[in-house]
Short mmCIF file of N, CA and C and ligand atoms in Angstrom, two decimals:
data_model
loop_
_atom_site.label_atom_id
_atom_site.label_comp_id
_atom_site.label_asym_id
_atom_site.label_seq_id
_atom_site.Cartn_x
_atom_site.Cartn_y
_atom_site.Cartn_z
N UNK G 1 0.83 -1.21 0.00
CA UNK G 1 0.00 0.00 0.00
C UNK G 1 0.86 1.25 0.00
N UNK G 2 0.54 2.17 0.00
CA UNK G 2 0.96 3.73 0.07
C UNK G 2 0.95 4.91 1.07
N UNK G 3 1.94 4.86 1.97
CA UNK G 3 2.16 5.72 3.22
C UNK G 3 1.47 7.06 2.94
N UNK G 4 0.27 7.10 3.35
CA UNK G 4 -0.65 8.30 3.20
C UNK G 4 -0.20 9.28 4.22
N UNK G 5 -0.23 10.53 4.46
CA UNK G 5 -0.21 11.55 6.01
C UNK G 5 -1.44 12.62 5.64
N UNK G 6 -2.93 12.59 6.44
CA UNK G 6 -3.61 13.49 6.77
C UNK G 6 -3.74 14.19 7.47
N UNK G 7 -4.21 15.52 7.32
CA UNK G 7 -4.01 17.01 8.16
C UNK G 7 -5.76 17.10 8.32
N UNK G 8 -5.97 17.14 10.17
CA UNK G 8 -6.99 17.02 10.33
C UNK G 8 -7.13 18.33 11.26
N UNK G 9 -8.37 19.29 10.90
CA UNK G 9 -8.42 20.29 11.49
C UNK G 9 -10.07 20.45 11.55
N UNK G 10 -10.23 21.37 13.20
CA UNK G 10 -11.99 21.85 13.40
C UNK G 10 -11.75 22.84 14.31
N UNK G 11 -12.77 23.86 14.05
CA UNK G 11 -12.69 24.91 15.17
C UNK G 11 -14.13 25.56 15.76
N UNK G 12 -15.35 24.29 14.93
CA UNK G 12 -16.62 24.37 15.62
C UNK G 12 -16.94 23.27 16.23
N UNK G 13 -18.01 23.57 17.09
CA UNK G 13 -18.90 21.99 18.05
C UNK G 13 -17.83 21.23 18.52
N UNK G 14 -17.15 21.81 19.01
CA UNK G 14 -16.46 20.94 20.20
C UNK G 14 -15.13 20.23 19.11
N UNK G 15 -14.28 20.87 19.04
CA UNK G 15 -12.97 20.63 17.63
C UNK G 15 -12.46 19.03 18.37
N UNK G 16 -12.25 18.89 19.69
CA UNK G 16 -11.43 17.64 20.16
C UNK G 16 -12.51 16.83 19.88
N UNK G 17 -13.48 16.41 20.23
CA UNK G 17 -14.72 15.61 19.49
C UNK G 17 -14.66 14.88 18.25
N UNK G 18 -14.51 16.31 17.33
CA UNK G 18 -14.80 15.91 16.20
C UNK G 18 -13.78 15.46 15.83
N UNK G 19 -12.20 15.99 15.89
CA UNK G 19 -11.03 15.15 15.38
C UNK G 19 -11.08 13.67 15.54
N UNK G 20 -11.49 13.35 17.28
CA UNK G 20 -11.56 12.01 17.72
C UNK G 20 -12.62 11.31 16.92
N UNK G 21 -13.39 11.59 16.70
CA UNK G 21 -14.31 10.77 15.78
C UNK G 21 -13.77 10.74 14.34
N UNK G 22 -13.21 11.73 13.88
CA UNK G 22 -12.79 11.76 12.27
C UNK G 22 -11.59 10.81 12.13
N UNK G 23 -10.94 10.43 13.63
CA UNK G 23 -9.88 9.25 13.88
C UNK G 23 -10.36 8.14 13.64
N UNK G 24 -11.17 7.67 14.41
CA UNK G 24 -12.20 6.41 14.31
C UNK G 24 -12.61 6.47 13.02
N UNK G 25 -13.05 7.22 11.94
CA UNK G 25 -13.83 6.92 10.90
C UNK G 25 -12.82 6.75 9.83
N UNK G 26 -11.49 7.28 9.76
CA UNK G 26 -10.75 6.96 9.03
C UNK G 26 -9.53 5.96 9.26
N UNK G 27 -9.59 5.34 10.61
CA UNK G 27 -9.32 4.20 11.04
C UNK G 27 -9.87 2.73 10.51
N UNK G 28 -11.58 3.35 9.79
CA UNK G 28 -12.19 2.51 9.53
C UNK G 28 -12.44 2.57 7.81
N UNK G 29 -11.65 3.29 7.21
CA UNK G 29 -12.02 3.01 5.48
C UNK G 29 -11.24 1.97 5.34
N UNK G 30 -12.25 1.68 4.24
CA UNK G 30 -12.02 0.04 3.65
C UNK G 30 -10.62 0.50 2.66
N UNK G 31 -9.65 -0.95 2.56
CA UNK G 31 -8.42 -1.05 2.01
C UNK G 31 -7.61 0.16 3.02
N UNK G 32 -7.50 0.11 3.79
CA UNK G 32 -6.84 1.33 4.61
C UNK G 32 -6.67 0.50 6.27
N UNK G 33 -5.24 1.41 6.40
CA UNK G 33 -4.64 0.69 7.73
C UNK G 33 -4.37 2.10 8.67
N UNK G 34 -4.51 2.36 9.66
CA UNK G 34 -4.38 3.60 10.33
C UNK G 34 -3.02 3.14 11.04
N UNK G 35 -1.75 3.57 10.86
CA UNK G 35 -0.39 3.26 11.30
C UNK G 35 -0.17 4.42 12.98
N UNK G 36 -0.99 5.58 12.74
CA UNK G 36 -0.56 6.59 13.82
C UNK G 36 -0.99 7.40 13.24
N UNK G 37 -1.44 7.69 15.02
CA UNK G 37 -1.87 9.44 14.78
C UNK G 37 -0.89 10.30 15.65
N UNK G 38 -1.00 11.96 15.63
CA UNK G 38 -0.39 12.37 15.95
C UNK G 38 -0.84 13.37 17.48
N UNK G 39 -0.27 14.07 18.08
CA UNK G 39 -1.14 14.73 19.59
C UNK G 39 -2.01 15.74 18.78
N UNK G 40 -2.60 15.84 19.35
CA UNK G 40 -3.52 17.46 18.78
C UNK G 40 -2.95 18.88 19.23
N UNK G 41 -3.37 20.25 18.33
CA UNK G 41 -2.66 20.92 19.09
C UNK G 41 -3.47 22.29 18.84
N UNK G 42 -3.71 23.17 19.96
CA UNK G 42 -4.57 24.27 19.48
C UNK G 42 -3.90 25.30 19.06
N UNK G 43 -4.17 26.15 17.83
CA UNK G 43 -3.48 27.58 17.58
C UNK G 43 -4.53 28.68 16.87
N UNK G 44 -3.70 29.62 17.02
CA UNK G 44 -4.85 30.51 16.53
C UNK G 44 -5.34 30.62 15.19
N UNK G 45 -5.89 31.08 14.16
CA UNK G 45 -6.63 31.15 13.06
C UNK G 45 -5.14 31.55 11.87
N UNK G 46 -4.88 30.81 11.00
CA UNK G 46 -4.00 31.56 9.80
C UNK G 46 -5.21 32.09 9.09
N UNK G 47 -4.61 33.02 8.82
CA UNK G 47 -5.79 33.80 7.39
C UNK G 47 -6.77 34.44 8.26
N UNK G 48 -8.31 34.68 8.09
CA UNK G 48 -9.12 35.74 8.56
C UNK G 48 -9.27 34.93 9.99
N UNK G 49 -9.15 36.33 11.10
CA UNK G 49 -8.76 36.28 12.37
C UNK G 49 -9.89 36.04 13.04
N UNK G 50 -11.15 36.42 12.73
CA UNK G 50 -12.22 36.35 13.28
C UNK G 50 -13.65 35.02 13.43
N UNK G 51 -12.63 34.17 13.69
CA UNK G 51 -12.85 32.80 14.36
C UNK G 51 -12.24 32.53 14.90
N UNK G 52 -13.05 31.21 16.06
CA UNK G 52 -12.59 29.98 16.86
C UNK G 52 -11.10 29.66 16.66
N UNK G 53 -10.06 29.70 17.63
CA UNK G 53 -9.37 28.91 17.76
C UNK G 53 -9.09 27.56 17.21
N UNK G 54 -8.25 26.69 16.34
CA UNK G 54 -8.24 25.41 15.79
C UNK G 54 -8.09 24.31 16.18
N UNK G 55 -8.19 23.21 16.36
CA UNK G 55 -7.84 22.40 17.18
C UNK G 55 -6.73 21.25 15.12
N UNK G 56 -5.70 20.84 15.85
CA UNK G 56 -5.34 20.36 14.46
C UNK G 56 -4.41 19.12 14.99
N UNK G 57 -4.15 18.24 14.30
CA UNK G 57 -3.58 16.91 13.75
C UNK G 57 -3.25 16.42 12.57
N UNK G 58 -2.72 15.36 12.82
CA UNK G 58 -2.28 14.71 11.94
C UNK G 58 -2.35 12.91 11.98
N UNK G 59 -2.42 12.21 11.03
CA UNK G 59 -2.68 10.66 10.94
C UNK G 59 -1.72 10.04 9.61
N UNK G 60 -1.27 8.98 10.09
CA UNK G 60 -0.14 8.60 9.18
C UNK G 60 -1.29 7.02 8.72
N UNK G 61 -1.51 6.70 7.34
CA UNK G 61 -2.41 5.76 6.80
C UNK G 61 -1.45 5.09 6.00
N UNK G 62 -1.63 3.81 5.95
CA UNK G 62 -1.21 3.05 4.63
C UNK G 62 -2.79 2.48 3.67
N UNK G 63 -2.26 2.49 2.32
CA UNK G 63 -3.98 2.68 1.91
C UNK G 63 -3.44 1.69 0.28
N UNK G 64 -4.60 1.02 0.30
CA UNK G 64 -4.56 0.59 -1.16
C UNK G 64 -5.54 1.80 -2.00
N UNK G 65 -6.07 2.58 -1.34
CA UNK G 65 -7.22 3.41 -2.72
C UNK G 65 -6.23 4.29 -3.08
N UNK G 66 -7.03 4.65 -4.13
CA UNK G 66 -6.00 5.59 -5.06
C UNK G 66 -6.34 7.29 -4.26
N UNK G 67 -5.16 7.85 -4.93
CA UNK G 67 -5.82 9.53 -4.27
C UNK G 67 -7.17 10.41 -4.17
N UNK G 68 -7.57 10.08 -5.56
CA UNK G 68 -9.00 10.57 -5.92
C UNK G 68 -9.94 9.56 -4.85
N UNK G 69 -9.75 8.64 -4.71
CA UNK G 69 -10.94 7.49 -4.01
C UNK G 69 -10.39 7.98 -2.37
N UNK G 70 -9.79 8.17 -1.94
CA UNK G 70 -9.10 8.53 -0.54
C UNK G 70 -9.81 10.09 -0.69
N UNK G 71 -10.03 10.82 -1.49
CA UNK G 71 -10.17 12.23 -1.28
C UNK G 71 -11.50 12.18 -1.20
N UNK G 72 -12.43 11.40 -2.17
CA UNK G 72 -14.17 10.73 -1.96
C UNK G 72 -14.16 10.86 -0.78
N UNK G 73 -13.48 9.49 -0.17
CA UNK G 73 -13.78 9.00 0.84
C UNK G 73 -13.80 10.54 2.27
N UNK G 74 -12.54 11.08 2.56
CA UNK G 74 -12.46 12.18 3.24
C UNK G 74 -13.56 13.11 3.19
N UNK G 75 -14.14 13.44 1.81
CA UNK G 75 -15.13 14.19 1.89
C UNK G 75 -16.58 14.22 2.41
N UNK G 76 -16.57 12.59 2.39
CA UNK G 76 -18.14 11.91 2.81
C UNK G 76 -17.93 11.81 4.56
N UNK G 77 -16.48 11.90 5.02
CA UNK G 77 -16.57 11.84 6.51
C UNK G 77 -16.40 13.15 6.67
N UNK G 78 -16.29 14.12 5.96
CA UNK G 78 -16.35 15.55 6.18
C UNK G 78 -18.09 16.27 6.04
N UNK G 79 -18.80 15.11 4.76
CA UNK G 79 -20.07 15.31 4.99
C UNK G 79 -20.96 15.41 6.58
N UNK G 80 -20.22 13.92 6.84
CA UNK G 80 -21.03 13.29 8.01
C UNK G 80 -20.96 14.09 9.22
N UNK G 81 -20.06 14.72 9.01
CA UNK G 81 -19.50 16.00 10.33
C UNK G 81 -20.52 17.19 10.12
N UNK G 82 -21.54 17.17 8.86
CA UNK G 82 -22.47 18.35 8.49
C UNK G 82 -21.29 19.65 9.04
N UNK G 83 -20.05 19.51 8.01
CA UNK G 83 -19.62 20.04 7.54
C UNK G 83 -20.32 21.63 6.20
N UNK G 84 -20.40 22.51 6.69
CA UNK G 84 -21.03 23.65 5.84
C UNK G 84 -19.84 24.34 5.52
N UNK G 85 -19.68 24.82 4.02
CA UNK G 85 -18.98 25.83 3.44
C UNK G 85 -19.95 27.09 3.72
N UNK G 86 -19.40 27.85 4.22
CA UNK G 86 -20.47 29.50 4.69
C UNK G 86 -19.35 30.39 3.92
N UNK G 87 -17.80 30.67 4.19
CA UNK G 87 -17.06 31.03 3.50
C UNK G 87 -15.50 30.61 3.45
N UNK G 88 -14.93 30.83 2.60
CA UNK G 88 -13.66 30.38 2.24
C UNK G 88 -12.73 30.77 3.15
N UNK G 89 -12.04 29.98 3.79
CA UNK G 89 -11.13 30.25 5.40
C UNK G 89 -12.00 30.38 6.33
N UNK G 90 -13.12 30.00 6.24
CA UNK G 90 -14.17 30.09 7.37
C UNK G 90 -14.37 29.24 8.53
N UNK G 91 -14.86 29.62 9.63
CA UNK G 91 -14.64 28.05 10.52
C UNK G 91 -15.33 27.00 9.79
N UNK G 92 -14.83 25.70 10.44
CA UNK G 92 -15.64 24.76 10.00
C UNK G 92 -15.65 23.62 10.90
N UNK G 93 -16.51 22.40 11.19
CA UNK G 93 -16.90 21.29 11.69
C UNK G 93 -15.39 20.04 11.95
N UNK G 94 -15.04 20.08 10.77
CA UNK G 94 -14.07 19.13 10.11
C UNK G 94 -13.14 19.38 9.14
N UNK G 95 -12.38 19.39 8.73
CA UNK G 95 -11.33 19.87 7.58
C UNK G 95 -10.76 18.21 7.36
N UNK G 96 -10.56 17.59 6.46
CA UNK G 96 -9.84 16.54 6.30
C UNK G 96 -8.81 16.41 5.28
N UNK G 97 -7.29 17.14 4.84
CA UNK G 97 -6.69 16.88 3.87
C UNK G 97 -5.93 16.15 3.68
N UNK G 98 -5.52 15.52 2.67
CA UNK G 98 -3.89 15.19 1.94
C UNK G 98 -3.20 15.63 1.85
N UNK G 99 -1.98 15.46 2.91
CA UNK G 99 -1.11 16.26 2.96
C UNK G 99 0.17 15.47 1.83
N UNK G 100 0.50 14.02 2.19
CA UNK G 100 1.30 13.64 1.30
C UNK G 100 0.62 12.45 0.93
N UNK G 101 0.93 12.03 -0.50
CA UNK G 101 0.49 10.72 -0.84
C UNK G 101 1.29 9.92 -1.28
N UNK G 102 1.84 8.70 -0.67
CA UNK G 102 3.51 8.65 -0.77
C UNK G 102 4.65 9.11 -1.67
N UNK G 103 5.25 8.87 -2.36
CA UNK G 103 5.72 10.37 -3.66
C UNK G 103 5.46 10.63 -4.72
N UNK G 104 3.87 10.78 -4.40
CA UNK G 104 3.33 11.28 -5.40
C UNK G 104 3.36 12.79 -5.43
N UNK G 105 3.06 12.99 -6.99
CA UNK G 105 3.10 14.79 -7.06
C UNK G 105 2.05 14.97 -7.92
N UNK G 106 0.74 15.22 -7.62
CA UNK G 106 -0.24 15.34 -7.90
C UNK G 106 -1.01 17.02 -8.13
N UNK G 107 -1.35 17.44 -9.49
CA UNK G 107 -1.91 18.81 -9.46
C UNK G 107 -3.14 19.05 -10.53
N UNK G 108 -4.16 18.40 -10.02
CA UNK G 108 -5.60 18.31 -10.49
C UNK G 108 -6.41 19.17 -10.03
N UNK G 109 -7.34 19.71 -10.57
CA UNK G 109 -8.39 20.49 -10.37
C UNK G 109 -8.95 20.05 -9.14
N UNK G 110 -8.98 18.70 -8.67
CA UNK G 110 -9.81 18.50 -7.27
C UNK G 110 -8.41 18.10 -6.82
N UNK G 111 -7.40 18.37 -7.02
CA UNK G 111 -6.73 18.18 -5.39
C UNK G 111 -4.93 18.19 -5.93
N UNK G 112 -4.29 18.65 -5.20
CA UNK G 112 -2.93 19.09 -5.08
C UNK G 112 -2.63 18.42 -3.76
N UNK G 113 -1.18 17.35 -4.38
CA UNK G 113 -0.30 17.04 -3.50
C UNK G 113 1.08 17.04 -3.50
N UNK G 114 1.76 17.18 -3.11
CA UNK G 114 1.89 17.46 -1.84
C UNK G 114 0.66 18.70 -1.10
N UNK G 115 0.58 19.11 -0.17
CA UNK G 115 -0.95 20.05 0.20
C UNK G 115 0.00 21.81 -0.37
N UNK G 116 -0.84 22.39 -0.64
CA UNK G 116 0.21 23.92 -1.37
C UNK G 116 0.34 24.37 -0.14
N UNK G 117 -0.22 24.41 0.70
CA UNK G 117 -0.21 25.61 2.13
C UNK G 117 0.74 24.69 2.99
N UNK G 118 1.14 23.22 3.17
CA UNK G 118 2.00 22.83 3.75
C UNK G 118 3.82 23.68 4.26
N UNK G 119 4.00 24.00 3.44
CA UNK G 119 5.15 24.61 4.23
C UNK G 119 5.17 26.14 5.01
N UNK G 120 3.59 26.58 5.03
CA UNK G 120 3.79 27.56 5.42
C UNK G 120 2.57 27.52 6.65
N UNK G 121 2.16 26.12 7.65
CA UNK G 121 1.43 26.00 8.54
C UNK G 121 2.05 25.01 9.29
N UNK G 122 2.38 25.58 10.62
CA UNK G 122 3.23 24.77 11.66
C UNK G 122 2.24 23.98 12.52
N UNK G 123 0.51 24.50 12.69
CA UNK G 123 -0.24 23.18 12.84
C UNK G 123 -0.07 21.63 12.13
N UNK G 124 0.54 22.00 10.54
CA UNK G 124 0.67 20.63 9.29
C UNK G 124 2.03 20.30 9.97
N UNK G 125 2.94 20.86 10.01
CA UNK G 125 4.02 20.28 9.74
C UNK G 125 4.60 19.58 11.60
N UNK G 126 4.11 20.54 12.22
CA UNK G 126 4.36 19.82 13.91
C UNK G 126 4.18 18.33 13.60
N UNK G 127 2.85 17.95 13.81
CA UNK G 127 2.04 16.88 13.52
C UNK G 127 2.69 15.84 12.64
N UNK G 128 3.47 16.41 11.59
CA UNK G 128 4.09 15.53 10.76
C UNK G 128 5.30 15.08 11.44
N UNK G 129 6.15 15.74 12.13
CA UNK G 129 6.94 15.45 12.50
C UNK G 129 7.03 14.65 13.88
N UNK G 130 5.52 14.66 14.09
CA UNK G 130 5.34 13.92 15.53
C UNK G 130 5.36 12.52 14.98
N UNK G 131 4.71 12.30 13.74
CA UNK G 131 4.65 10.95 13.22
C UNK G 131 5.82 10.39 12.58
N UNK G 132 6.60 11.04 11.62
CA UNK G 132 7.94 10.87 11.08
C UNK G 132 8.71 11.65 11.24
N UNK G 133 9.53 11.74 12.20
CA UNK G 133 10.77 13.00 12.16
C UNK G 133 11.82 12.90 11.06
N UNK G 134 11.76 11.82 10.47
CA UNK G 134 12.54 11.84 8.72
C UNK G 134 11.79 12.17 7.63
N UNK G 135 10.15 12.58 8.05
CA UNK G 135 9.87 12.39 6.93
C UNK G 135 10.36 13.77 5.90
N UNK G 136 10.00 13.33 4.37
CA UNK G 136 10.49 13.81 3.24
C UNK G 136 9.30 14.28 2.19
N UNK G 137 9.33 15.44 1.84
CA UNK G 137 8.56 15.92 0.29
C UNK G 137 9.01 14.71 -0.91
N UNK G 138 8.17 14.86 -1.54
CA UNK G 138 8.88 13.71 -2.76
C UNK G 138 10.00 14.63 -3.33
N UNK G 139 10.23 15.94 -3.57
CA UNK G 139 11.47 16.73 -4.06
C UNK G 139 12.58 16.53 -3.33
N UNK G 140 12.58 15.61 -1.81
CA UNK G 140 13.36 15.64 -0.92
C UNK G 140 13.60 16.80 -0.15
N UNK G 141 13.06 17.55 0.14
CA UNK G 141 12.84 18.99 1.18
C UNK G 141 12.34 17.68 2.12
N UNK G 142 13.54 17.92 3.50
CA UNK G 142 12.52 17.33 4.90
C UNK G 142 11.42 17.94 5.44
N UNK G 143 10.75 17.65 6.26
CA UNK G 143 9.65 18.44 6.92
C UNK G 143 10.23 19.08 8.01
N UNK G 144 11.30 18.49 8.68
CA UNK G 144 12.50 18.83 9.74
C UNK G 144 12.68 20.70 9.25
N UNK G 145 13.17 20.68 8.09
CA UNK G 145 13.82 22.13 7.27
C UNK G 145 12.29 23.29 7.30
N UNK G 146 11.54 22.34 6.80
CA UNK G 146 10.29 23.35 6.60
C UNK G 146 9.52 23.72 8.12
N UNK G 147 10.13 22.68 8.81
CA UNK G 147 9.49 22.98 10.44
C UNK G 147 9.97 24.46 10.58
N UNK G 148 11.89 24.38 10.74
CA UNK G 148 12.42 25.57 10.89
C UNK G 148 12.32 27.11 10.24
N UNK G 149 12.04 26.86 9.40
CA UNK G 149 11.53 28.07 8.17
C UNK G 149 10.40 28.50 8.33
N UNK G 150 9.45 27.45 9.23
CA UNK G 150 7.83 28.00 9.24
C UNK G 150 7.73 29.29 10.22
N UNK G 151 6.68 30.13 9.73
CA UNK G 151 6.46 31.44 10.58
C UNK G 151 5.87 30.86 12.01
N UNK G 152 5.97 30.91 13.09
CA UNK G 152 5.84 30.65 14.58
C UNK G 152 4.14 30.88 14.82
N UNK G 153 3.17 30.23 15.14
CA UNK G 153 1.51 30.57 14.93
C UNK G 153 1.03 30.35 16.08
N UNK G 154 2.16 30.33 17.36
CA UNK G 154 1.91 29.30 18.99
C UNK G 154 1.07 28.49 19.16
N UNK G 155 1.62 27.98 18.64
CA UNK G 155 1.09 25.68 18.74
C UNK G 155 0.65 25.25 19.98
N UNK G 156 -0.16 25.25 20.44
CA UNK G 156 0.06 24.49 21.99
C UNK G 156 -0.51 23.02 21.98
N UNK G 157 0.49 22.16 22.48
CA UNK G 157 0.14 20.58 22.09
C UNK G 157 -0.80 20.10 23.27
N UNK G 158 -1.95 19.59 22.83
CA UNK G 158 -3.12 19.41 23.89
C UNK G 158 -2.92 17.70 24.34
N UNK G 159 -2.94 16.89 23.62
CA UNK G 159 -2.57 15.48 24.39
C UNK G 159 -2.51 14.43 22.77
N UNK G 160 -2.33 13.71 23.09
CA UNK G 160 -1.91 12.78 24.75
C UNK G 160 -0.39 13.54 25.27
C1 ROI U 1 -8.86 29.03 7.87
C2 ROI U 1 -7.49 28.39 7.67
C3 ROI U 1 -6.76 28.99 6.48
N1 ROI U 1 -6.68 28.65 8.85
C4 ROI U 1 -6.36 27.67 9.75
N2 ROI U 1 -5.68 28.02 10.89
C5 ROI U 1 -5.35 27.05 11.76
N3 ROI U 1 -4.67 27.40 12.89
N4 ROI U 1 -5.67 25.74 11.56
C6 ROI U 1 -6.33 25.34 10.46
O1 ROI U 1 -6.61 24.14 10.30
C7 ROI U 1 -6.70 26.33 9.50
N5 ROI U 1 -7.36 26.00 8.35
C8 ROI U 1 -7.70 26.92 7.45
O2 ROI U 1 -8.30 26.56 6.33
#
């Protein structure tokens, strides 16, 4: 299968809730193995300031579906969260992305991977490094390098 890493983020109805359940549900897609997750961690809003606090993670998957069928799938447990688009950077219920899909380099109209905003959100990249501290971009940029380079957003790691 294919060392998946998802970036899981909420900053409505109770954000630790919903991550924990969006764990369990993607623990549970078919052809898919949940290898580790990562601590959660709260920070404040990138982009428009005037929302909720985030609650964010990360989950390391090995997966036989392909990217597009993994991105389905994310979206229907992003449904189930009655997940609402109200506006773009807006709070929301659930966020579920692809951050890497093992080295793949993917740039389709429904979905870009490596994730584009990855090197410049230290909620994504903490998380990554909680799960692989080697891990690697398929260009070979570590996540280690992009940790250090990232602008500082005060992370605070909530548990375990
Ligand atoms: C609204 C925007 C850009 N900012 C975020 N800010 C934080 N801290 N965490 C997120 O998950 C997040 N997601 C987003 O989509």
């Amino acid at each position: 299968g294919t060392d998946v890493y998802i970036g899981l983020g909420s900053n409505l109805a109770d954000p630790l809730s919903q991550l924990a359940r969006a764990v369990g549900a993607l623990a549970n897609l078919p052809k898919t193995h949940l290898v580790a997750q990562s601590p959660f961690y709260a920070s404040s809003p990138v982009g428009p300031q005037d929302q909720p606090d985030f609650i964010n993670g990360a989950v390391q998957l090995v997966t036989e579906l392909s990217a597009l069928e993994l991105l389905d799938a994310l979206q229907t447990i992003e449904q189930g969260h009655h997940r609402e688009r109200i506006r773009r950077w807006g709070p929301r219920t659930l966020d579920l992305d692809i951050l890497i899909y093992g080295d793949s380099v993917i740039e389709s109209e429904r979905l870009t991977v490596p994730h584009r905003e990855l090197p410049n959100r230290d909620f994504v990249l903490q998380p990554l490094l909680d799960l692989n501290p080697d891990l690697k971009l398929p260009d070979g940029t570590t996540i280690a390098h992009l940790r250090d380079q990232c602008p500082d957003n005060n992370l605070r790691r909530l548990h375990p």
